[in-house]
């Protein structure tokens, strides 16, 4: 694998990612990828979009090493439902064709998600990685960075050399983890390490926000182990994705060591059982829409952020639920702002009417039961922004053509591209100063926390309606395993 100085190493990189909520009614075709991110070779922007960080970090690393980075397509679709078979196969084969054309290569470094499901493919990442392995052969190392809200299957485990997952939820560290991945890749290529992966099945499914304990302390602990133990190259918690009805749904603990499989196995077991012992304690307390509005109205400092946490487009829902808005309207609340309600047709109507127009409008609650009722009213169109974007860490997240309307004293953002509420710039780009509102309603489970916590006097986590299957013990799974917690009390028999 080690070449002479006269020979330039060739590294292939690409990204193919989305998160599939198999219960979501919104199917994903190629247009969904193109609306979020579709960058053919050489066209990826300077800033990464979550799962594409290995490309932007790879540019710097390869430039410093004097290596050739061969970029394939990078594409990402915002989370939704099942990916069409033609879309997945087309994008997969596009990247595989680029890899074949690039051969021979000395390594492959990928950005994946880990929870994509396509028609006919329950394990798309396993399928893609296996085909990549067939192309490059057994001796060429394959590295990938993934989202922890994913499924770790035996097929993909066997096809790759190293997986590194984001540690933080909210995912503020995707660039840092890409740096980790490339560090391991460089050390492997140059012969300093021989990475080997160990995995432990925690036999559970939970939600693990790292913005609070006990998960904050657990992540700090695994990062200390990585720093202090030279045998340990990386530790990842694969959270699992409870809205993915697939056989390998569940939480795993992954350890990458430098040739110490026995040590990695033992450490993965130890950490995995520690995680399991804290099951059911990770999630933040949740209240319904009535209690959330009551608490917000009783506040004496503002803004109060109400996180409509289960109508989260980042988890594959439509983001068009009106349950919290309906409660605000019923209580006569004003000085509140809603960001966002997904309704492309309503946005088109507002764009046709133009800024300053007063029009009758029906919007929201079109996607599925459990999302509330459509809202009818005479609204004023305040601002129209084509191709709107908000910040998300070092990158930008598009939320499509958007309209800022006012109904009964409440500012509402309607958007045409589904996106969760990452950052207060969501409001400011639409002409709303979020710091001057008493109540902000956002659609996100926890990704919002890093930025909104900086301006919020209080954050209320609201479970309103049933747009998302958030109780695994009651979710009507057909394909997911039933031998894990909370489906059964103690799957380890401790």
XYZ file of N, CA, C and O in Angstrom, residues 133-316:
736
model
N -16.541 -2.567 -2.340
C -15.530 -3.567 -2.008
C -15.251 -4.475 -3.197
O -14.093 -4.838 -3.470
N -16.268 -4.852 -3.936
C -16.088 -5.704 -5.110
C -15.230 -5.006 -6.170
O -14.461 -5.657 -6.888
N -15.367 -3.684 -6.259
C -14.603 -2.933 -7.257
C -13.141 -2.786 -6.846
O -12.226 -3.017 -7.643
N -12.893 -2.392 -5.592
C -11.515 -2.065 -5.184
C -10.740 -3.281 -4.723
O -9.499 -3.247 -4.664
N -11.421 -4.366 -4.365
C -10.733 -5.557 -3.895
C -10.540 -5.551 -2.385
O -10.858 -4.584 -1.689
N -9.970 -6.632 -1.884
C -9.882 -6.841 -0.437
C -8.824 -5.989 0.246
O -8.918 -5.749 1.453
N -7.815 -5.520 -0.484
C -6.667 -4.876 0.156
C -6.757 -3.352 0.248
O -5.939 -2.729 0.926
N -7.703 -2.748 -0.448
C -7.817 -1.290 -0.436
C -8.738 -0.871 0.708
O -9.874 -1.334 0.799
N -8.270 -0.014 1.617
C -9.099 0.351 2.768
C -10.273 1.250 2.385
O -10.153 2.143 1.530
N -11.398 1.001 3.036
C -12.627 1.767 2.811
C -13.047 2.374 4.147
O -13.229 1.657 5.133
N -13.188 3.694 4.169
C -13.523 4.439 5.380
C -14.834 5.183 5.149
O -15.092 5.658 4.044
N -15.630 5.336 6.201
C -16.870 6.091 6.060
C -17.229 6.801 7.359
O -17.043 6.252 8.453
N -17.739 8.009 7.218
C -18.334 8.749 8.327
C -19.845 8.633 8.204
O -20.394 8.743 7.105
N -20.524 8.420 9.355
C -21.964 8.223 9.334
C -22.646 8.998 10.456
O -22.025 9.396 11.438
N -23.948 9.158 10.303
C -24.811 9.750 11.320
C -25.142 8.681 12.356
O -25.405 7.530 11.998
N -25.148 9.006 13.656
C -25.459 7.969 14.650
C -26.907 7.495 14.611
O -27.213 6.410 15.108
N -27.810 8.290 14.018
C -29.200 7.863 13.917
C -29.339 6.935 12.704
O -29.933 7.279 11.685
N -28.764 5.752 12.865
C -28.667 4.843 11.733
C -28.667 3.398 12.212
O -28.784 3.125 13.401
N -28.539 2.493 11.262
C -28.578 1.061 11.543
C -27.219 0.461 11.172
O -26.729 0.659 10.057
N -26.613 -0.279 12.081
C -25.323 -0.928 11.802
C -25.585 -2.400 11.495
O -25.933 -3.181 12.381
N -25.418 -2.764 10.225
C -25.693 -4.131 9.788
C -24.398 -4.917 9.616
O -23.322 -4.343 9.420
N -24.526 -6.234 9.650
C -23.366 -7.101 9.442
C -22.802 -6.926 8.035
O -21.582 -7.004 7.831
N -23.669 -6.662 7.070
C -23.228 -6.527 5.678
C -22.308 -5.332 5.502
O -21.228 -5.449 4.902
N -22.685 -4.200 6.040
C -21.830 -3.019 5.878
C -20.588 -3.109 6.767
O -19.531 -2.622 6.400
N -20.725 -3.736 7.936
C -19.585 -3.936 8.829
C -18.503 -4.764 8.142
O -17.305 -4.475 8.256
N -18.921 -5.780 7.398
C -17.963 -6.663 6.727
C -17.295 -5.996 5.530
O -16.197 -6.392 5.136
N -17.941 -4.981 4.956
C -17.439 -4.394 3.708
C -16.487 -3.229 3.927
O -15.806 -2.809 2.991
N -16.434 -2.681 5.143
C -15.629 -1.492 5.396
C -14.514 -1.786 6.389
O -14.555 -2.768 7.134
N -13.511 -0.913 6.417
C -12.422 -1.018 7.384
C -12.658 -0.188 8.632
O -12.353 -0.626 9.734
N -13.188 1.024 8.444
C -13.390 1.927 9.575
C -14.682 2.714 9.385
O -14.903 3.298 8.320
N -15.504 2.736 10.433
C -16.637 3.647 10.531
C -16.369 4.625 11.674
O -15.939 4.228 12.765
N -16.650 5.884 11.429
C -16.652 6.904 12.485
C -17.997 7.609 12.418
O -18.412 8.062 11.346
N -18.682 7.695 13.555
C -19.996 8.325 13.627
C -19.908 9.654 14.371
O -19.048 9.839 15.237
N -20.809 10.578 14.046
C -20.897 11.799 14.846
C -21.118 11.403 16.300
O -21.857 10.462 16.589
N -20.511 12.149 17.207
C -20.716 11.885 18.633
C -21.830 12.737 19.231
O -22.452 12.349 20.214
N -22.036 13.906 18.670
C -22.938 14.866 19.290
C -24.342 14.822 18.677
O -24.512 14.629 17.484
N -25.332 15.014 19.553
C -26.712 15.214 19.127
C -27.269 16.356 19.950
O -27.586 16.164 21.112
N -27.315 17.590 19.422
C -27.299 17.929 18.000
C -25.930 17.702 17.341
O -24.896 17.775 18.004
N -25.966 17.447 16.027
C -24.769 17.034 15.289
C -23.885 18.237 14.953
O -23.738 18.628 13.795
N -23.274 18.788 15.972
C -22.402 19.946 15.786
C -20.971 19.548 15.434
O -20.138 20.420 15.168
N -20.684 18.256 15.425
C -19.296 17.794 15.309
C -19.006 17.042 14.025
O -18.016 16.310 13.955
N -19.837 17.212 12.991
C -19.622 16.392 11.792
C -18.297 16.698 11.103
O -17.687 15.804 10.510
N -17.812 17.938 11.228
C -16.498 18.248 10.663
C -15.392 17.644 11.528
O -14.427 17.066 11.016
N -15.539 17.720 12.840
C -14.543 17.124 13.741
C -14.426 15.616 13.517
O -13.327 15.054 13.543
N -15.545 14.957 13.321
C -15.499 13.501 13.118
C -14.911 13.172 11.746
O -14.270 12.125 11.576
N -15.133 14.034 10.757
C -14.472 13.829 9.468
C -12.960 13.969 9.609
O -12.190 13.246 8.972
N -12.539 14.880 10.470
C -11.105 15.012 10.773
C -10.588 13.719 11.406
O -9.493 13.235 11.061
N -11.354 13.148 12.340
C -10.963 11.880 12.961
C -10.836 10.784 11.911
O -9.880 9.987 11.924
N -11.817 10.713 11.027
C -11.813 9.674 9.999
C -10.581 9.793 9.111
O -9.898 8.791 8.830
N -10.277 11.011 8.696
C -9.114 11.203 7.828
C -7.801 10.955 8.569
O -6.832 10.465 7.973
N -7.760 11.273 9.856
C -6.551 10.955 10.632
C -6.294 9.454 10.638
O -5.156 9.003 10.410
N -7.348 8.679 10.871
C -7.202 7.224 10.856
C -6.850 6.747 9.455
O -6.016 5.841 9.278
N -7.480 7.347 8.448
C -7.207 6.943 7.064
C -5.741 7.189 6.697
O -5.077 6.322 6.116
N -5.231 8.364 7.036
C -3.831 8.687 6.720
C -2.882 7.731 7.441
O -1.935 7.194 6.846
N -3.140 7.503 8.734
C -2.265 6.607 9.492
C -2.331 5.178 8.957
O -1.330 4.446 8.989
N -3.494 4.774 8.462
C -3.625 3.436 7.871
C -2.873 3.345 6.554
O -2.096 2.401 6.319
N -3.089 4.321 5.694
C -2.454 4.323 4.372
C -0.933 4.362 4.498
O -0.210 3.692 3.750
N -0.440 5.115 5.476
C 1.000 5.253 5.647
C 1.599 4.179 6.551
O 2.792 4.212 6.859
N 0.763 3.226 6.971
C 1.266 2.044 7.640
C 1.514 2.160 9.125
O 2.127 1.267 9.728
N 1.021 3.215 9.766
C 1.264 3.382 11.201
C 0.260 2.619 12.062
O 0.555 2.302 13.213
N -0.946 2.384 11.520
C -1.958 1.652 12.282
C -2.614 0.602 11.396
O -2.606 0.703 10.163
N -3.192 -0.401 12.060
C -3.979 -1.426 11.386
C -5.338 -1.497 12.085
O -5.533 -2.277 13.019
N -6.269 -0.653 11.653
C -7.534 -0.549 12.381
C -8.376 -1.810 12.277
O -8.410 -2.479 11.238
N -9.047 -2.120 13.384
C -9.984 -3.235 13.416
C -11.188 -2.792 14.229
O -11.053 -2.132 15.264
N -12.373 -3.134 13.768
C -13.603 -2.687 14.415
C -14.193 -3.777 15.310
O -14.157 -4.959 14.973
N -14.733 -3.348 16.444
C -15.466 -4.215 17.365
C -16.832 -3.591 17.611
O -16.947 -2.367 17.760
N -17.871 -4.434 17.682
C -19.214 -3.903 17.879
C -19.934 -4.692 18.961
O -19.752 -5.910 19.092
N -20.721 -3.979 19.768
C -21.558 -4.612 20.782
C -22.993 -4.171 20.570
O -23.276 -2.974 20.413
N -23.905 -5.134 20.547
C -25.328 -4.865 20.386
C -25.929 -4.557 21.759
O -26.017 -5.432 22.616
N -26.347 -3.316 21.978
C -26.920 -2.921 23.268
C -28.330 -3.463 23.461
O -28.851 -3.427 24.589
N -28.932 -3.947 22.418
C -30.279 -4.523 22.461
C -31.263 -3.554 23.109
O -31.991 -3.889 24.045
N -31.273 -2.341 22.560
C -32.168 -1.295 23.043
C -32.375 -0.288 21.922
O -31.634 -0.284 20.932
N -33.368 0.565 22.084
C -33.516 1.727 21.209
C -33.977 2.883 22.087
O -34.888 2.733 22.913
N -33.315 4.016 21.957
C -33.602 5.163 22.808
C -33.224 6.419 22.027
O -32.780 6.343 20.872
N -33.397 7.565 22.643
C -32.966 8.839 22.071
C -31.937 9.428 23.019
O -32.159 9.491 24.231
N -30.783 9.881 22.472
C -29.618 10.215 23.296
C -29.151 11.655 23.061
O -28.111 11.876 22.437
N -29.873 12.659 23.544
C -29.385 14.031 23.389
C -28.120 14.261 24.206
O -28.077 13.959 25.406
N -27.102 14.775 23.558
C -25.833 15.013 24.258
C -25.783 16.394 24.897
O -24.767 16.765 25.485
N -26.864 17.151 24.792
C -26.936 18.470 25.427
C -27.281 18.360 26.905
O -27.348 19.382 27.592
N -27.514 17.145 27.395
C -27.859 16.958 28.806
C -27.319 15.618 29.279
O -27.021 14.733 28.478
N -27.186 15.474 30.595
C -26.812 14.180 31.162
C -28.018 13.243 31.158
O -29.152 13.700 31.193
N -27.745 11.919 31.085
C -26.450 11.244 31.249
C -25.617 11.125 29.972
O -24.469 10.727 30.041
N -26.173 11.487 28.805
C -25.413 11.259 27.573
C -24.227 12.207 27.455
O -23.187 11.835 26.909
N -24.356 13.435 27.995
C -23.232 14.366 27.936
C -22.003 13.768 28.613
O -20.893 13.795 28.064
N -22.196 13.219 29.800
C -21.068 12.633 30.534
C -20.531 11.392 29.838
O -19.315 11.139 29.842
N -21.428 10.620 29.221
C -20.992 9.401 28.541
C -20.113 9.742 27.333
O -19.054 9.119 27.124
N -20.511 10.732 26.557
C -19.700 11.138 25.405
C -18.365 11.718 25.868
O -17.310 11.439 25.274
N -18.390 12.505 26.923
C -17.119 13.038 27.462
C -16.195 11.886 27.873
O -14.973 11.954 27.668
N -16.774 10.835 28.431
C -15.971 9.693 28.868
C -15.320 8.985 27.683
O -14.114 8.686 27.718
N -16.074 8.725 26.625
C -15.477 7.998 25.499
C -14.438 8.845 24.785
O -13.450 8.312 24.263
N -14.603 10.156 24.830
C -13.584 11.018 24.226
C -12.304 11.016 25.063
O -11.199 11.104 24.509
N -12.439 10.900 26.371
C -11.237 10.785 27.211
C -10.510 9.476 26.938
O -9.266 9.438 26.895
N -11.262 8.401 26.763
C -10.635 7.111 26.455
C -9.868 7.201 25.143
O -8.719 6.735 25.042
N -10.468 7.796 24.136
C -9.787 7.964 22.843
C -8.473 8.738 23.018
O -7.461 8.413 22.396
N -8.497 9.752 23.859
C -7.314 10.595 24.053
C -6.220 9.886 24.840
O -5.028 10.014 24.531
N -6.646 9.109 25.847
C -5.673 8.555 26.791
C -5.152 7.172 26.424
O -4.081 6.770 26.880
N -5.893 6.413 25.620
C -5.505 5.034 25.312
C -4.988 4.947 23.878
O -5.755 5.066 22.922
N -3.693 4.739 23.686
C -3.136 4.725 22.325
C -3.643 3.577 21.472
O -3.528 3.632 20.240
N -4.180 2.530 22.092
C -4.739 1.420 21.316
C -6.089 1.757 20.702
O -6.524 1.097 19.747
N -6.772 2.745 21.254
C -8.134 3.064 20.823
C -8.101 4.217 19.819
O -7.694 5.330 20.144
N -8.525 3.935 18.593
C -8.516 4.937 17.533
C -9.810 5.730 17.485
O -9.814 6.899 17.115
N -10.928 5.088 17.844
C -12.217 5.771 17.775
C -13.255 4.965 18.544
O -13.187 3.730 18.579
N -14.211 5.685 19.149
C -15.368 5.052 19.790
C -16.613 5.793 19.310
O -16.654 7.029 19.321
N -17.620 5.039 18.900
C -18.866 5.640 18.436
C -20.054 4.956 19.081
O -20.057 3.732 19.264
N -21.056 5.755 19.412
C -22.362 5.218 19.789
C -23.267 5.329 18.571
O -23.523 6.430 18.081
N -23.710 4.186 18.064
C -24.683 4.175 16.986
C -26.055 4.218 17.667
O -26.538 3.205 18.168
N -26.653 5.387 17.721
C -27.883 5.565 18.484
C -28.993 4.625 18.005
O -29.788 4.139 18.802
N -29.035 4.388 16.700
C -30.178 3.714 16.104
C -31.214 4.744 15.688
O -31.165 5.917 16.081
N -32.176 4.313 14.875
C -33.206 5.222 14.371
C -34.551 4.530 14.491
O -34.876 3.623 13.714
N -35.321 4.947 15.496
C -36.539 4.218 15.846
C -37.642 4.324 14.801
O -38.603 3.552 14.828
N -37.520 5.264 13.867
C -38.517 5.375 12.800
C -38.143 4.563 11.570
O -38.796 4.670 10.541
N -37.108 3.754 11.682
C -36.712 2.879 10.587
C -37.143 1.453 10.869
O -36.564 0.782 11.733
N -38.140 0.984 10.172
C -38.676 -0.363 10.398
C -37.870 -1.365 9.579
O -38.301 -1.849 8.533
N -36.674 -1.681 10.082
C -35.761 -2.614 9.410
C -35.212 -3.592 10.446
O -35.196 -3.288 11.648
N -34.747 -4.759 10.020
C -34.347 -5.796 10.980
C -33.220 -5.405 11.927
O -33.142 -5.933 13.041
N -32.328 -4.487 11.526
C -31.184 -4.149 12.364
C -31.386 -2.868 13.154
O -30.419 -2.293 13.656
N -32.623 -2.422 13.309
C -32.894 -1.223 14.095
C -32.469 -1.429 15.552
O -32.792 -2.452 16.149
N -31.715 -0.468 16.103
C -31.300 -0.575 17.497
C -29.960 0.087 17.746
O -29.245 0.477 16.813
N -29.606 0.212 19.007
C -28.391 0.900 19.445
C -27.210 -0.058 19.483
O -27.322 -1.179 19.974
N -26.056 0.404 18.984
C -24.824 -0.386 18.996
C -23.686 0.470 19.550
O -23.724 1.693 19.505
N -22.660 -0.189 20.046
C -21.446 0.487 20.511
C -20.297 0.003 19.643
O -20.046 -1.212 19.566
N -19.591 0.917 18.988
C -18.529 0.575 18.046
C -17.192 1.110 18.541
O -17.066 2.281 18.876
N -16.198 0.231 18.588
C -14.841 0.612 18.988
C -13.878 0.238 17.866
O -13.924 -0.886 17.350
N -13.013 1.171 17.493
C -11.954 0.910 16.518
C -10.623 0.946 17.250
O -10.272 1.951 17.880
N -9.889 -0.169 17.187
C -8.577 -0.238 17.845
C -7.475 -0.443 16.804
O -7.742 -0.817 15.658
N -6.262 -0.228 17.253
C -5.095 -0.477 16.410
C -4.677 -1.935 16.576
O -3.805 -2.268 17.389
N -5.358 -2.815 15.848
C -5.003 -4.229 15.831
C -5.328 -4.987 17.098
O -4.883 -6.132 17.263
N -6.108 -4.411 18.023
C -6.409 -5.049 19.307
C -7.874 -5.464 19.360
O -8.672 -4.904 20.101
N -8.247 -6.447 18.550
C -9.640 -6.865 18.471
C -10.162 -7.330 19.823
O -11.298 -7.021 20.201
N -9.349 -8.059 20.581
C -9.802 -8.541 21.885
C -10.099 -7.383 22.824
O -11.116 -7.361 23.530
N -9.225 -6.404 22.828
C -9.425 -5.233 23.680
C -10.636 -4.429 23.222
O -11.433 -3.949 24.046
N -10.801 -4.301 21.922
C -11.951 -3.576 21.387
C -13.259 -4.256 21.729
O -14.246 -3.597 22.078
N -13.283 -5.581 21.617
C -14.495 -6.326 21.965
C -14.877 -6.104 23.426
O -16.049 -5.880 23.749
N -13.886 -6.186 24.312
C -14.153 -6.023 25.744
C -14.625 -4.611 26.063
O -15.559 -4.416 26.857
N -14.008 -3.617 25.443
C -14.383 -2.234 25.704
C -15.770 -1.929 25.153
O -16.574 -1.238 25.800
N -16.072 -2.447 23.966
C -17.409 -2.239 23.386
C -18.478 -2.838 24.289
O -19.540 -2.239 24.519
N -18.213 -4.036 24.837
C -19.165 -4.679 25.745
C -19.347 -3.853 27.019
O -20.477 -3.613 27.470
N -18.238 -3.416 27.601
C -18.298 -2.652 28.848
C -19.080 -1.351 28.665
O -19.976 -1.021 29.456
N -18.741 -0.599 27.626
C -19.416 0.671 27.388
C -20.866 0.467 26.965
O -21.752 1.233 27.361
N -21.102 -0.576 26.174
C -22.468 -0.851 25.732
C -23.390 -1.197 26.884
O -24.543 -0.751 26.942
N -22.897 -1.983 27.827
C -23.715 -2.337 28.982
C -23.911 -1.132 29.915
O -24.964 -0.997 30.557
N -22.917 -0.255 29.998
C -23.097 0.976 30.772
C -24.205 1.837 30.164
O -25.051 2.390 30.882
N -24.203 1.923 28.850
C -25.255 2.663 28.161
C -26.615 2.023 28.426
O -27.603 2.705 28.741
N -26.658 0.698 28.330
C -27.909 -0.027 28.549
C -28.433 0.182 29.965
O -29.645 0.291 30.187
N -27.540 0.279 30.924
C -27.964 0.442 32.320
C -28.676 1.759 32.556
O -29.422 1.900 33.539
N -28.476 2.727 31.662
C -29.102 4.049 31.801
C -30.317 4.206 30.894
O -30.848 5.319 30.747
N -30.772 3.136 30.303
C -31.902 3.201 29.357
C -33.112 3.898 29.993
O -33.386 3.739 31.172
N -33.780 4.687 29.174
C -34.976 5.366 29.636
C -34.727 6.637 30.413
O -35.688 7.298 30.835
N -33.459 7.024 30.594
C -33.148 8.226 31.368
C -32.555 9.343 30.511
O -32.245 10.422 31.029
N -32.400 9.107 29.221
C -31.682 10.059 28.375
C -32.551 11.209 27.883
O -32.088 12.331 27.758
N -33.818 10.924 27.591
C -34.680 11.919 26.968
C -35.030 13.055 27.917
O -35.142 12.878 29.129
N -35.229 14.228 27.344
C -35.690 15.374 28.107
C -37.176 15.219 28.447
O -37.920 14.552 27.727
N -37.651 15.810 29.555
C -39.075 15.743 29.891
C -39.921 16.395 28.802
O -39.539 17.415 28.226
N -41.071 15.792 28.521
C -41.947 16.274 27.455
C -43.321 16.631 28.015
O -43.820 15.976 28.921
N -43.918 17.668 27.444
C -45.254 18.103 27.835
C -46.111 18.240 26.585
O -45.588 18.337 25.467
N -47.441 18.248 26.752
C -48.310 18.385 25.587
C -48.470 19.855 25.219
O -47.964 20.763 25.897
N -49.223 20.113 24.148
C -49.332 21.476 23.622
C -50.046 22.415 24.595
O -49.722 23.615 24.671
N -51.018 21.920 25.348
C -51.741 22.778 26.293
C -50.816 23.246 27.418
O -50.784 24.431 27.762
N -50.048 22.310 27.983
C -49.128 22.665 29.049
C -47.999 23.557 28.523
O -47.547 24.484 29.218
N -47.544 23.282 27.303
C -46.463 24.092 26.736
C -46.900 25.540 26.577
O -46.159 26.473 26.938
N -48.083 25.769 26.047
C -48.568 27.140 25.869
C -48.815 27.798 27.221
O -48.472 28.974 27.419
N -49.358 27.052 28.173
C -49.591 27.615 29.504
C -48.285 28.047 30.152
O -48.192 29.147 30.740
N -47.261 27.204 30.071
C -45.974 27.559 30.673
C -45.344 28.755 29.962
O -44.728 29.621 30.600
N -45.479 28.803 28.645
C -44.913 29.924 27.898
C -45.609 31.232 28.264
O -44.959 32.276 28.406
N -46.925 31.182 28.443
C -47.665 32.386 28.799
C -47.337 32.854 30.214
O -47.449 34.045 30.524
N -46.939 31.928 31.071
C -46.612 32.284 32.454
C -45.193 32.798 32.613
O -44.806 33.245 33.701
N -44.410 32.743 31.552
C -43.003 33.146 31.640
C -42.873 34.645 31.913
O -43.742 35.446 31.553
N -41.768 35.016 32.517
C -41.482 36.430 32.781
C -40.243 36.914 32.032
O -39.844 38.068 32.162
N -39.624 36.037 31.284
C -38.482 36.399 30.430
C -38.670 35.706 29.095
O -39.255 34.623 29.014
N -38.161 36.343 28.027
C -38.426 35.841 26.684
C -37.170 35.912 25.819
O -36.218 36.609 26.186
N -37.192 35.239 24.668
C -38.266 34.388 24.153
C -38.260 32.994 24.791
O -37.212 32.473 25.156
N -39.456 32.426 24.911
C -39.601 31.030 25.282
C -39.677 30.216 23.992
O -40.453 30.541 23.094
N -38.864 29.190 23.899
C -38.860 28.328 22.719
C -39.679 27.075 23.013
O -39.406 26.362 23.979
N -40.684 26.833 22.185
C -41.441 25.590 22.246
C -40.966 24.716 21.087
O -41.151 25.073 19.919
N -40.332 23.619 21.415
C -39.859 22.691 20.386
C -40.958 21.671 20.110
O -41.257 20.830 20.960
N -41.575 21.781 18.943
C -42.566 20.792 18.493
C -41.763 19.585 18.035
O -41.540 19.356 16.856
N -41.304 18.784 19.005
C -40.159 17.900 18.796
C -40.455 16.685 17.927
O -39.547 16.117 17.317
N -41.713 16.266 17.840
C -41.990 15.068 17.042
C -42.500 15.390 15.645
O -42.614 14.499 14.811
N -42.806 16.671 15.365
C -43.071 17.047 13.976
C -41.780 17.605 13.396
O -41.687 18.771 13.013
N -40.788 16.752 13.357
C -39.429 17.148 13.019
C -39.079 16.634 11.625
O -38.875 15.429 11.441
N -38.987 17.534 10.621
C -38.588 17.073 9.291
C -37.229 16.374 9.288
O -36.953 15.553 8.410
N -36.391 16.674 10.284
C -35.119 15.982 10.409
C -35.270 14.525 10.769
O -34.314 13.750 10.660
N -36.457 14.120 11.195
C -36.767 12.718 11.452
C -37.678 12.122 10.400
O -38.189 11.016 10.585
N -37.903 12.880 9.311
C -38.663 12.340 8.187
C -40.120 12.739 8.142
O -40.834 12.345 7.220
